[in-house]
Short mmCIF file of C-alpha atoms in Angstrom, two decimals:
data_model
loop_
_atom_site.label_atom_id
_atom_site.label_comp_id
_atom_site.label_asym_id
_atom_site.label_seq_id
_atom_site.Cartn_x
_atom_site.Cartn_y
_atom_site.Cartn_z
CA MET A 1 97.85 71.55 90.42
CA SER A 2 101.52 71.60 90.39
CA LEU A 3 103.14 74.16 88.31
CA GLY A 4 106.23 73.75 86.11
CA THR A 5 109.47 75.66 85.83
CA SER A 6 108.53 77.03 82.56
CA ASP A 7 105.32 78.65 84.03
CA TYR A 8 107.20 81.12 85.87
CA ARG A 9 107.05 84.61 84.35
CA PRO A 10 108.65 87.67 86.10
CA ARG A 11 106.12 90.30 86.89
CA ASP A 12 105.72 93.21 84.31
CA ALA A 13 105.69 96.27 87.12
CA GLU A 14 105.57 98.79 85.03
CA HIS A 15 102.55 98.28 83.05
CA ALA A 16 100.05 97.42 85.85
CA VAL A 17 97.41 99.45 86.72
CA LEU A 18 98.66 100.83 90.10
CA TYR A 19 102.19 101.36 88.74
CA ARG A 20 100.79 103.44 85.95
CA VAL A 21 98.27 105.16 88.11
CA ILE A 22 100.86 106.50 90.62
CA ASP A 23 103.64 107.13 88.31
CA GLU A 24 101.30 109.65 85.82
CA HIS A 25 99.83 111.15 89.01
CA LEU A 26 101.98 111.19 92.03
CA ASP A 27 103.29 114.71 91.25
CA ALA A 28 99.81 116.35 90.56
CA PHE A 29 98.51 114.44 94.11
CA LEU A 30 101.20 116.18 95.81
CA GLU A 31 100.54 119.54 94.66
CA THR A 32 96.71 119.19 95.19
CA VAL A 33 97.70 118.22 98.93
CA SER A 34 99.63 121.14 99.33
CA ARG A 35 97.06 123.61 97.99
CA HIS A 36 94.27 122.28 100.00
CA ALA A 37 96.67 122.15 103.11
CA ASP A 38 97.70 125.89 102.57
CA GLY A 39 101.42 124.95 101.73
CA GLY A 40 101.46 121.92 103.96
CA SER A 41 102.59 118.40 102.84
CA LEU A 42 102.15 114.82 103.86
CA PRO A 43 104.49 113.23 106.12
CA ASP A 44 107.65 112.24 104.73
CA PHE A 45 107.33 108.54 105.35
CA VAL A 46 104.15 108.69 102.99
CA GLU A 47 105.74 110.58 100.01
CA ARG A 48 108.36 107.94 100.31
CA GLU A 49 106.18 105.08 100.28
CA PHE A 50 105.15 106.51 97.16
CA ARG A 51 108.42 107.12 95.80
CA ASP A 52 109.70 103.75 96.67
CA PHE A 53 106.68 101.83 95.11
CA LEU A 54 107.77 103.39 91.78
CA THR A 55 111.04 101.32 92.06
CA CYS A 56 109.44 98.06 92.92
CA GLY A 57 110.42 95.40 90.24
CA VAL A 58 112.11 97.71 87.55
CA LEU A 59 115.13 96.67 86.52
CA ALA A 60 116.10 100.28 85.83
CA HIS A 61 116.70 100.52 89.67
CA GLY A 62 118.91 97.44 90.26
CA PHE A 63 118.72 93.71 90.01
CA ALA A 64 120.23 90.49 90.95
CA ARG A 65 121.70 88.55 88.28
CA LEU A 66 121.38 84.86 87.95
CA ARG A 67 123.23 82.32 86.06
CA CYS A 68 122.69 78.69 84.86
CA THR A 69 125.94 76.61 85.78
CA ASP A 70 125.32 74.29 82.93
CA CYS A 71 124.20 75.97 79.86
CA GLU A 72 125.14 79.69 81.27
CA LEU A 73 121.69 81.29 80.54
CA GLU A 74 120.89 84.20 82.64
CA ARG A 75 118.33 86.00 84.30
CA LEU A 76 117.56 89.24 85.93
CA VAL A 77 115.70 89.61 89.13
CA PRO A 78 115.00 93.20 90.04
CA PHE A 79 114.74 94.47 93.35
CA SER A 80 111.89 95.27 95.68
CA CYS A 81 110.53 98.30 97.66
CA LYS A 82 109.81 96.44 100.75
CA GLY A 83 106.76 98.74 101.20
CA ARG A 84 104.34 98.31 104.22
CA GLY A 85 101.79 100.44 103.01
CA PHE A 86 99.83 99.17 99.63
CA CYS A 87 102.66 97.68 97.42
CA PRO A 88 100.91 94.24 96.44
CA SER A 89 104.07 92.51 95.56
CA CYS A 90 105.96 93.24 98.84
CA GLY A 91 102.69 92.58 100.65
CA TRP A 92 102.10 89.34 99.04
CA ARG A 93 105.78 88.33 100.10
CA ARG A 94 105.47 89.51 103.58
CA MET A 95 101.97 87.74 104.15
CA THR A 96 103.38 84.47 102.76
CA GLU A 97 106.50 84.46 104.84
CA CYS A 98 105.10 85.36 107.86
CA ALA A 99 102.22 82.98 107.68
CA ALA A 100 104.71 80.13 107.36
CA ARG A 101 106.67 81.06 109.98
CA LEU A 102 103.71 81.33 112.37
CA VAL A 103 102.45 77.90 111.48
CA ASP A 104 105.83 76.25 111.08
CA GLU A 105 107.54 78.08 113.96
CA VAL A 106 105.00 79.71 116.47
CA LEU A 107 101.58 78.07 116.73
CA PRO A 108 101.22 74.91 118.80
CA ARG A 109 99.00 72.11 117.34
CA VAL A 110 95.78 72.85 119.37
CA PRO A 111 92.45 74.44 117.92
CA VAL A 112 92.80 77.98 117.10
CA ARG A 113 89.77 80.50 116.79
CA GLN A 114 89.62 84.10 114.98
CA TRP A 115 88.55 87.01 116.99
CA VAL A 116 88.08 90.16 115.16
CA LEU A 117 87.24 93.37 116.77
CA SER A 118 86.23 96.54 115.01
CA LEU A 119 86.03 100.03 116.59
CA PRO A 120 83.90 103.11 116.31
CA TYR A 121 85.02 105.56 113.62
CA ARG A 122 86.68 108.25 115.98
CA LEU A 123 88.56 105.66 117.55
CA ARG A 124 89.82 104.22 114.40
CA TYR A 125 90.95 107.86 113.44
CA LEU A 126 92.94 108.05 116.42
CA LEU A 127 94.57 104.63 116.28
CA ALA A 128 95.69 105.22 112.87
CA TRP A 129 98.16 107.98 113.80
CA ASP A 130 99.08 106.83 117.38
CA HIS A 131 100.58 103.27 117.40
CA GLY A 132 101.12 103.72 121.10
CA LEU A 133 97.36 104.31 121.58
CA ALA A 134 96.75 101.23 119.31
CA ARG A 135 99.06 98.96 121.32
CA ALA A 136 97.03 100.10 124.64
CA VAL A 137 93.64 99.63 123.01
CA LEU A 138 94.99 96.16 121.96
CA ALA A 139 96.04 95.23 125.31
CA VAL A 140 92.86 95.97 127.09
CA TYR A 141 91.10 93.75 123.99
CA VAL A 142 93.30 90.92 124.54
CA ARG A 143 93.30 90.92 128.44
CA ALA A 144 89.52 90.44 128.01
CA LEU A 145 89.98 87.30 125.58
CA LEU A 146 92.54 85.70 127.83
CA GLY A 147 90.72 86.33 130.98
CA VAL A 148 87.72 84.85 129.78
CA GLN A 149 89.43 81.66 128.46
CA ARG A 150 90.85 81.86 131.97
CA ASP A 151 87.62 81.93 133.62
CA ARG A 152 86.21 79.04 131.31
CA ALA A 153 88.76 76.73 132.18
CA ARG A 154 88.04 77.10 135.97
CA ARG A 155 84.61 75.47 135.46
CA TYR A 156 86.60 72.30 134.50
CA GLY A 157 88.82 72.25 137.49
CA ILE A 158 91.86 74.13 135.91
CA ARG A 159 92.88 76.49 137.87
CA ASP A 160 96.03 78.11 136.45
CA GLY A 161 95.04 77.72 132.59
CA ARG A 162 97.14 80.07 130.32
CA SER A 163 96.04 80.63 126.88
CA GLY A 164 97.93 82.72 123.87
CA SER A 165 97.22 84.64 120.99
CA VAL A 166 98.90 86.54 118.03
CA THR A 167 97.31 89.63 116.90
CA VAL A 168 97.54 91.29 113.25
CA ILE A 169 96.54 95.22 113.11
CA GLN A 170 94.96 95.63 109.92
CA ARG A 171 94.59 99.13 108.79
CA PHE A 172 92.43 98.63 105.57
CA GLY A 173 88.84 97.71 104.60
CA GLY A 174 87.59 95.89 101.57
CA GLY A 175 86.98 99.30 99.96
CA LEU A 176 90.46 100.74 100.46
CA ASN A 177 88.90 102.60 103.22
CA LEU A 178 91.26 103.40 106.35
CA ASN A 179 89.65 100.79 109.26
CA VAL A 180 92.10 100.18 112.06
CA HIS A 181 90.73 96.76 113.59
CA PHE A 182 92.23 93.87 115.19
CA HIS A 183 92.52 90.24 113.69
CA THR A 184 93.57 87.97 116.95
CA LEU A 185 93.93 83.89 116.82
CA VAL A 186 93.27 82.88 120.19
CA PHE A 187 93.88 79.40 121.56
CA ASP A 188 90.60 77.49 121.82
CA GLY A 189 91.55 76.34 125.26
CA VAL A 190 94.35 76.59 127.78
CA PHE A 191 97.76 75.36 128.52
CA PHE A 192 98.37 74.26 132.15
CA GLY A 193 101.48 72.89 134.06
CA ASP A 194 102.25 70.90 137.34
CA GLY A 195 105.21 72.74 139.03
CA GLY A 196 105.77 69.61 141.19
CA THR A 197 106.00 66.82 138.31
CA GLY A 198 106.91 69.37 135.50
CA ALA A 199 103.88 68.15 133.18
CA PHE A 200 102.64 70.08 130.58
CA ASP A 201 99.56 69.72 128.86
CA PHE A 202 96.55 71.37 126.99
CA HIS A 203 93.01 71.49 127.65
CA PRO A 204 90.40 72.29 124.91
CA LEU A 205 87.67 74.43 125.53
CA PRO A 206 84.13 73.98 123.82
CA PRO A 207 83.33 77.13 121.41
CA PRO A 208 81.96 80.35 123.02
CA THR A 209 78.27 80.93 123.20
CA ASP A 210 76.66 84.04 121.26
CA GLU A 211 75.83 85.10 124.96
CA GLU A 212 79.70 84.78 125.94
CA VAL A 213 80.69 86.96 122.95
CA GLY A 214 78.20 89.62 123.96
CA VAL A 215 79.79 89.57 127.69
CA VAL A 216 83.10 89.95 126.29
CA LEU A 217 82.41 92.69 123.99
CA ALA A 218 80.76 94.55 126.69
CA ARG A 219 83.63 94.41 128.97
CA ILE A 220 86.22 95.34 125.97
CA ALA A 221 83.76 98.45 125.34
CA ALA A 222 83.82 99.53 128.93
CA ARG A 223 87.48 98.85 129.46
CA VAL A 224 88.20 100.82 126.33
CA ARG A 225 86.16 103.79 127.20
CA ARG A 226 88.00 103.95 130.53
CA LEU A 227 91.42 104.01 128.98
CA LEU A 228 90.03 107.07 126.46
CA ARG A 229 89.11 108.98 129.88
CA ARG A 230 92.46 108.50 131.89
CA ARG A 231 94.21 109.97 128.47
CA GLY A 232 91.69 112.76 127.97
CA LEU A 233 90.60 111.35 124.64
CA ASP A 234 86.85 110.72 125.50
CA PRO A 235 85.11 113.13 123.16
CA GLY A 236 81.99 112.84 125.61
CA ASP A 237 84.07 115.16 127.80
CA ALA A 238 84.68 118.72 126.47
CA ASP A 239 86.42 119.88 129.23
CA VAL A 240 89.40 117.51 129.20
CA PHE A 241 89.51 116.43 125.61
CA ARG A 242 92.60 117.66 124.00
CA ALA A 243 93.61 119.20 120.92
CA ASP A 244 93.71 116.59 117.75
CA PRO A 245 97.06 114.95 117.56
CA VAL A 246 96.94 114.18 114.05
CA ILE A 247 96.17 117.78 112.89
CA GLU A 248 98.87 119.25 115.02
CA GLU A 249 101.33 116.84 113.17
CA SER A 250 99.91 116.84 109.54
CA PRO A 251 96.64 118.76 108.71
CA ALA A 252 96.76 117.30 105.21
CA LEU A 253 96.89 113.70 106.29
CA ALA A 254 94.29 114.45 108.99
CA GLY A 255 91.63 115.32 106.35
CA ILE A 256 92.84 112.17 103.99
CA SER A 257 92.48 109.89 107.05
CA SER A 258 89.12 111.18 108.15
CA ALA A 259 87.52 111.07 104.84
CA SER A 260 88.95 107.60 104.18
CA ILE A 261 87.39 106.14 107.36
CA GLN A 262 83.99 107.63 106.32
CA GLY A 263 84.30 106.32 102.97
CA ARG A 264 84.39 109.92 101.36
CA ILE A 265 86.61 111.96 99.31
CA ALA A 266 88.98 114.54 100.87
CA LEU A 267 90.71 116.49 97.99
CA GLY A 268 89.52 117.77 94.39
CA PRO A 269 86.18 118.73 93.20
CA ARG A 270 84.27 115.91 94.67
CA ALA A 271 85.66 116.77 98.22
CA GLY A 272 83.13 115.71 100.93
CA ALA A 273 81.21 113.29 98.63
CA ARG A 274 81.18 109.34 99.13
CA VAL A 275 82.90 107.04 96.78
CA TRP A 276 81.17 106.18 93.57
CA ARG A 277 79.54 102.58 94.03
CA VAL A 278 78.49 100.07 91.37
CA GLY A 279 75.50 97.97 91.98
CA GLY A 280 74.70 99.76 95.38
CA ASP A 281 70.96 100.15 96.18
CA PRO A 282 70.69 103.75 98.28
CA ASP A 283 67.59 102.62 99.37
CA ALA A 284 68.81 99.43 101.15
CA PRO A 285 68.15 99.19 104.84
CA TRP A 286 71.23 98.91 107.37
CA VAL A 287 70.71 95.43 108.78
CA LEU A 288 72.95 94.54 111.94
CA SER A 289 74.36 90.98 111.24
CA THR A 290 72.60 88.25 113.28
CA ALA A 291 75.47 85.70 112.61
CA PRO A 292 76.53 83.26 115.30
CA ARG A 293 79.08 84.45 117.73
CA HIS A 294 78.86 87.88 116.65
CA ALA A 295 78.06 91.21 118.88
CA HIS A 296 77.41 94.85 118.16
CA LEU A 297 77.71 97.63 120.75
CA ASP A 298 77.86 101.57 120.36
CA GLY A 299 80.28 100.93 117.21
CA PHE A 300 82.45 98.16 118.63
CA ASP A 301 81.80 95.09 116.74
CA LEU A 302 83.12 91.58 117.90
CA HIS A 303 83.01 88.32 115.68
CA ALA A 304 84.48 84.78 116.79
CA ASN A 305 83.06 82.52 114.21
CA VAL A 306 86.07 81.16 112.32
CA GLU A 307 88.38 78.35 113.83
CA ALA A 308 91.14 76.16 112.62
CA PRO A 309 91.16 72.67 113.87
CA ALA A 310 94.49 71.28 115.78
CA ALA A 311 95.18 68.75 112.76
CA ASP A 312 94.41 71.24 110.03
CA ARG A 313 97.66 72.99 109.65
CA ALA A 314 96.78 74.00 106.08
CA ARG A 315 93.51 75.63 107.05
CA LEU A 316 95.42 77.60 110.00
CA GLU A 317 97.82 78.79 107.19
CA GLN A 318 95.31 79.82 104.84
CA LEU A 319 93.66 81.84 108.07
CA CYS A 320 97.22 83.48 108.98
CA ARG A 321 97.46 84.48 105.22
CA TYR A 322 93.98 86.14 105.27
CA LEU A 323 95.06 87.90 108.60
CA LEU A 324 98.34 89.03 106.65
CA ARG A 325 96.88 90.12 103.43
CA PRO A 326 97.99 93.11 101.75
CA ALA A 327 95.76 96.16 101.36
CA VAL A 328 95.58 96.02 97.48
CA ALA A 329 95.28 93.27 95.14
CA GLN A 330 96.39 93.88 91.38
CA ASP A 331 93.74 91.82 89.87
CA ARG A 332 91.04 93.66 91.36
CA LEU A 333 92.12 97.12 89.78
CA ARG A 334 90.93 97.83 86.45
CA LEU A 335 91.60 101.05 84.39
CA LEU A 336 88.17 102.22 82.49
CA GLU A 337 88.39 103.76 79.33
CA ASP A 338 87.68 107.43 80.59
CA GLY A 339 91.07 107.33 83.03
CA ARG A 340 89.30 106.12 86.41
CA ILE A 341 90.08 103.08 88.39
CA ALA A 342 87.46 100.39 89.00
CA LEU A 343 88.02 98.36 92.45
CA THR A 344 86.30 94.76 92.35
CA LEU A 345 85.15 93.81 95.99
CA LYS A 346 85.80 90.40 96.96
CA THR A 347 82.08 90.11 98.02
CA ALA A 348 79.29 92.16 97.57
CA TRP A 349 78.32 94.38 100.22
CA ALA A 350 74.90 94.54 102.07
CA ASP A 351 73.62 96.91 99.69
CA GLY A 352 74.68 95.08 96.51
CA THR A 353 77.56 97.30 95.97
CA ARG A 354 79.98 95.15 93.85
CA GLN A 355 82.43 97.53 92.64
CA LEU A 356 84.11 101.12 93.87
CA VAL A 357 85.28 103.75 91.19
CA PHE A 358 87.86 106.30 91.90
CA GLU A 359 89.32 109.25 89.93
CA PRO A 360 93.39 108.86 90.08
CA LEU A 361 93.68 111.53 92.75
CA GLU A 362 90.76 109.86 95.00
CA LEU A 363 92.93 106.44 94.71
CA LEU A 364 96.10 108.03 95.47
CA GLU A 365 94.40 109.81 98.89
CA LYS A 366 93.22 106.52 99.79
CA LEU A 367 96.69 104.91 99.64
CA ALA A 368 98.18 107.55 101.52
CA ALA A 369 95.93 107.15 104.30
CA LEU A 370 96.95 103.34 104.43
CA THR A 371 100.53 103.86 104.83
CA PRO A 372 101.61 102.93 108.67
CA ARG A 373 104.07 105.16 110.35
CA PRO A 374 107.67 103.68 110.45
CA ARG A 375 109.10 101.28 113.03
CA SER A 376 104.97 100.29 114.13
CA ASN A 377 105.02 96.80 114.58
CA LEU A 378 101.69 95.12 113.55
CA VAL A 379 102.14 91.49 114.72
CA ILE A 380 101.85 91.30 118.13
CA TYR A 381 101.93 88.29 120.58
CA HIS A 382 100.58 87.92 123.99
CA GLY A 383 99.74 85.10 126.76
CA VAL A 384 101.72 82.16 126.41
CA LEU A 385 103.38 83.34 122.96
CA ALA A 386 104.51 86.88 124.54
CA PRO A 387 108.47 87.02 124.03
CA HIS A 388 109.28 86.86 127.61
CA SER A 389 106.66 84.04 128.75
CA SER A 390 108.21 81.40 130.78
CA TRP A 391 105.82 79.03 128.84
CA ARG A 392 106.49 80.20 125.19
CA ALA A 393 109.47 77.26 124.47
CA ARG A 394 106.94 74.72 125.61
CA ALA A 395 103.74 75.94 124.10
CA VAL A 396 105.38 76.65 120.63
CA THR A 397 106.53 72.77 120.30
CA TYR A 398 103.49 71.32 121.71
CA GLY A 399 102.58 68.34 119.75
CA ALA A 400 105.08 69.05 117.06
CA PRO A 401 106.83 66.03 115.62
CA PRO A 402 110.79 65.67 116.74
CA ALA A 403 111.85 67.29 113.55
CA ALA A 404 109.90 70.19 114.12
CA MET A 405 110.75 70.48 117.76
CA ALA A 406 114.39 70.41 117.02
CA GLY A 407 113.99 73.50 114.65
CA ALA A 408 111.99 75.33 117.15
CA ALA A 409 114.88 74.53 119.73
CA SER A 410 117.49 76.25 117.44
CA THR A 411 115.90 79.33 117.70
CA THR A 412 115.61 79.31 121.79
CA PRO A 413 118.47 81.24 123.79
CA GLU A 414 121.37 79.53 125.27
CA THR A 415 120.71 77.64 128.67
CA ASN A 416 122.62 76.44 131.48
CA ASN A 417 122.19 73.02 129.95
CA GLY A 418 124.66 74.07 127.12
CA PRO A 419 125.01 76.46 123.92
CA ALA A 420 121.84 77.06 121.66
CA MET A 421 122.08 75.76 118.31
CA THR A 422 122.43 78.12 115.32
CA PRO A 423 119.35 80.29 114.96
CA ALA A 424 117.09 79.95 111.89
CA PRO A 425 117.04 82.34 109.47
CA ARG A 426 114.69 85.21 110.23
CA HIS A 427 113.68 85.71 106.65
CA TRP A 428 112.94 83.14 103.62
CA ALA A 429 114.73 83.16 100.13
CA TRP A 430 112.66 84.63 97.34
CA ALA A 431 113.04 81.02 95.35
CA ASP A 432 111.76 79.32 98.82
CA LEU A 433 108.78 81.52 98.91
CA MET A 434 107.78 81.04 95.35
CA ARG A 435 108.09 77.01 95.89
CA HIS A 436 106.18 77.34 99.07
CA ALA A 437 103.12 79.48 97.74
CA PHE A 438 103.16 78.44 94.04
CA ASP A 439 104.99 74.80 93.83
CA ILE A 440 107.39 76.52 91.17
CA ASP A 441 111.15 75.99 91.33
CA VAL A 442 112.36 79.49 89.74
CA LEU A 443 116.07 78.46 90.37
CA ALA A 444 115.78 75.68 87.76
CA CYS A 445 117.01 76.55 84.37
CA PRO A 446 114.06 76.54 81.95
CA ARG A 447 116.51 75.49 79.04
CA CYS A 448 118.55 72.67 80.40
CA GLY A 449 117.25 71.97 83.73
CA GLY A 450 120.45 72.85 85.60
CA ARG A 451 120.47 75.30 88.57
CA LEU A 452 120.63 79.05 88.53
CA ARG A 453 123.18 80.70 90.52
CA LEU A 454 123.20 84.23 92.02
CA MET A 455 126.24 85.80 90.39
CA ALA A 456 126.13 89.56 91.33
CA THR A 457 123.74 92.26 92.49
CA VAL A 458 123.93 95.20 90.22
CA GLU A 459 123.05 98.78 91.93
CA ASP A 460 125.37 101.32 90.17
CA PRO A 461 122.96 103.57 87.96
CA ASP A 462 125.82 103.55 85.12
CA ALA A 463 126.32 99.81 85.29
CA VAL A 464 122.27 98.92 85.07
CA ARG A 465 121.96 101.23 82.38
CA ALA A 466 124.71 99.82 80.25
CA ILE A 467 123.40 96.39 80.85
CA LEU A 468 119.77 97.28 79.74
CA ALA A 469 120.87 99.16 76.79
CA ALA A 470 122.87 96.03 75.76
CA LEU A 471 120.06 93.72 76.45
CA ALA A 472 117.70 95.96 74.58
CA GLU A 473 120.17 95.73 71.49
CA SER A 474 120.54 92.00 71.73
CA ARG A 475 116.71 91.63 71.67
CA GLY A 476 116.60 93.82 68.64
CA MET A 477 119.16 91.21 66.76
CA ALA A 478 116.95 88.55 67.77
CA GLY A 479 116.18 86.08 64.69
CA ARG A 480 119.65 86.03 63.32
CA ALA A 481 122.89 84.90 64.38
CA PRO A 482 125.15 87.38 66.61
CA PRO A 483 128.24 87.99 64.48
CA PHE A 484 131.51 88.01 65.87
CA ALA A 485 133.26 91.42 66.41
CA ALA A 486 136.23 92.24 64.31
CA GLY A 487 139.46 90.53 65.64
CA HIS A 488 137.34 88.51 68.12
CA THR A 489 138.24 84.81 68.28
CA ILE A 490 136.72 82.32 70.62
CA SER A 491 138.28 78.60 70.88
CA GLN A 492 135.26 76.51 69.93
CA THR A 493 136.83 73.32 70.83
CA GLY A 494 134.53 71.36 73.09
CA ARG A 495 131.66 73.69 73.17
CA SER A 496 128.11 72.86 72.07
CA ALA A 497 126.07 75.01 69.76
CA PRO A 498 123.96 76.46 72.59
CA GLU A 499 127.12 77.53 74.49
CA ARG A 500 128.55 79.24 71.21
CA TYR A 501 125.49 80.96 70.16
CA ARG A 502 123.20 81.56 73.04
CA ASN A 503 119.72 83.21 72.56
CA ALA A 504 119.98 86.75 71.88
CA ALA A 505 117.31 87.65 74.11
CA VAL A 506 119.68 86.76 76.84
CA ALA A 507 122.70 88.68 77.72
CA GLU A 508 126.09 87.15 77.26
CA VAL A 509 128.27 88.54 79.94
CA CYS A 510 131.54 89.03 81.29
CA SER A 511 132.55 89.25 84.95
CA LEU A 512 134.25 92.32 85.64
CA ALA A 513 136.55 92.78 88.79
CA SER A 514 135.85 96.39 89.11
CA TRP A 515 132.23 96.11 89.01
CA GLY A 516 131.40 92.56 89.88
CA ARG A 517 128.41 93.16 87.26
CA CYS A 518 127.03 91.24 84.30
CA LEU A 519 127.55 92.97 80.77
CA PRO A 520 127.41 91.71 77.35
CA SER A 521 130.64 91.11 75.53
CA THR A 522 129.59 92.79 72.51
CA SER A 523 127.81 95.68 73.98
CA ALA A 524 128.76 99.05 72.38
CA PRO A 525 127.58 100.93 75.30
CA PHE A 526 129.58 98.98 77.52
CA ARG A 527 132.67 99.34 75.49
CA GLN A 528 132.36 103.18 75.38
CA LYS A 529 132.27 103.05 79.20
CA VAL A 530 134.98 100.56 80.38
CA PRO A 531 137.69 99.13 78.31
CA ARG A 532 137.28 95.40 77.42
CA GLN A 533 139.72 93.98 79.87
CA ALA A 534 142.34 91.36 78.64
CA GLY A 535 142.34 87.59 79.99
CA CYS A 536 138.22 87.08 79.77
CA PRO A 537 138.02 83.82 78.08
CA ARG A 538 135.24 85.44 75.93
CA CYS A 539 137.14 88.47 75.32
CA ALA A 540 140.74 87.33 74.89
CA GLY A 541 140.81 83.56 75.75
CA GLY A 542 142.36 82.04 78.50
CA LYS A 543 141.39 83.18 82.46
CA ARG A 544 141.59 86.50 83.83
CA PRO A 545 144.30 87.62 86.21
CA GLY A 546 143.97 85.83 89.71
CA GLY A 547 142.55 82.71 87.75
CA GLN A 548 138.61 83.80 87.61
CA GLU A 549 136.81 82.60 84.73
CA CYS A 550 133.86 84.56 82.97
#
């Protein structure tokens, strides 16, 4: 169902369960970590992730100021933290934006299959810290997948068939446990070309059989073991197994990560115990899945039974969003009366578990383990989608309508035939994402239907405090007409009542040349900090110097 403009409500970040827990317990958590690590601490990037999260969506840390061009209603939109670890809001934005870009600009109109590779516990632990090793294991895995596609294509007489893939490295499981695994979208077929004629086409392949999935997994497991032995990381060889690189860098994070992978607690009085489960049967047998196109071998697990047809772009975008989803969903967290936090699982586990329950410090240690290291790319392309593939430009536009092909061409570099077109923006605008995901036009004025326009961004702490204090004061005056200040006159000729007396909950503002900020013209805190400047049409009538209007 399409949502109207009036349905949009900015999120109340400071009253969300996750924000409240982190805000109240972060300092105690960091102190507990230091005590358990004999004075050590978490890496700086982990603590910074927590600190930045406490600024996300909070007006006190800055905002953008929007104003309706018709009725002058204003809206303040707070800044985001752009966190990559566990922030639900920033994770949602990244998921929506990247999924739309994959569908619109990257993935061609061919059938796509999802392959999911899970890894043994020891390997998850190493990959969570060593991104270079994670990329190396991923390369082994993807080469095996693309090689199988190439071998299967030869059965149909295609000698130089090439497939492509995009992989998302996920770091979390459904229970907020650290679980590094790979979600890979692979073309269900191969591209092939004729160098003589310049022909370029796609040949679909039938779905893999259960036996073929098992053969692929055995090949992946053997090659990964060889890779670990070459790097001295084979735990079965005590002579060449080197020291734990995670412990050498951060003993505190090493203990938290190891416990998270095993579903246990690392800190506090329950250290070593399993996470509390609600609905789980302790006597339930562990049964390996017998689903189609699924294989399990020595801790390695491969699943390939989810596909998206070539013509179903909505299904493909839904699949991309699943790959790119954030680790935490706000609506699945609930604060219990005793102060603990209940996490509702999306689907019940095999033993019947429906919820997990955490103490506040236990929840924070799970979030710390999920935070990726800076500058680690988690979306990676291979095959014909690789950045330097000579077939990429033709592959991404295969089967696309002319308009989409023109858009894709605008992102390609300059060629010998002429200059390239203006590249498409890398990031979507906030309003475009909201319209794409929820069918909400957040730039439509809820009062008059006009358009909201960006007037300024407010980052100066003094300006932020003055604006919010005045806004709180104006809200306290709601319900009665705002009086004019002594000696303050405004020409009412040709102005409607909504223009003369705007809702007291919306800040009436003047544009200041010194700040470029929005401040209520009758704000007492504002008058104390910065004298009212002459020339403002609301303060002294007429235009300000330079011809600028309020």
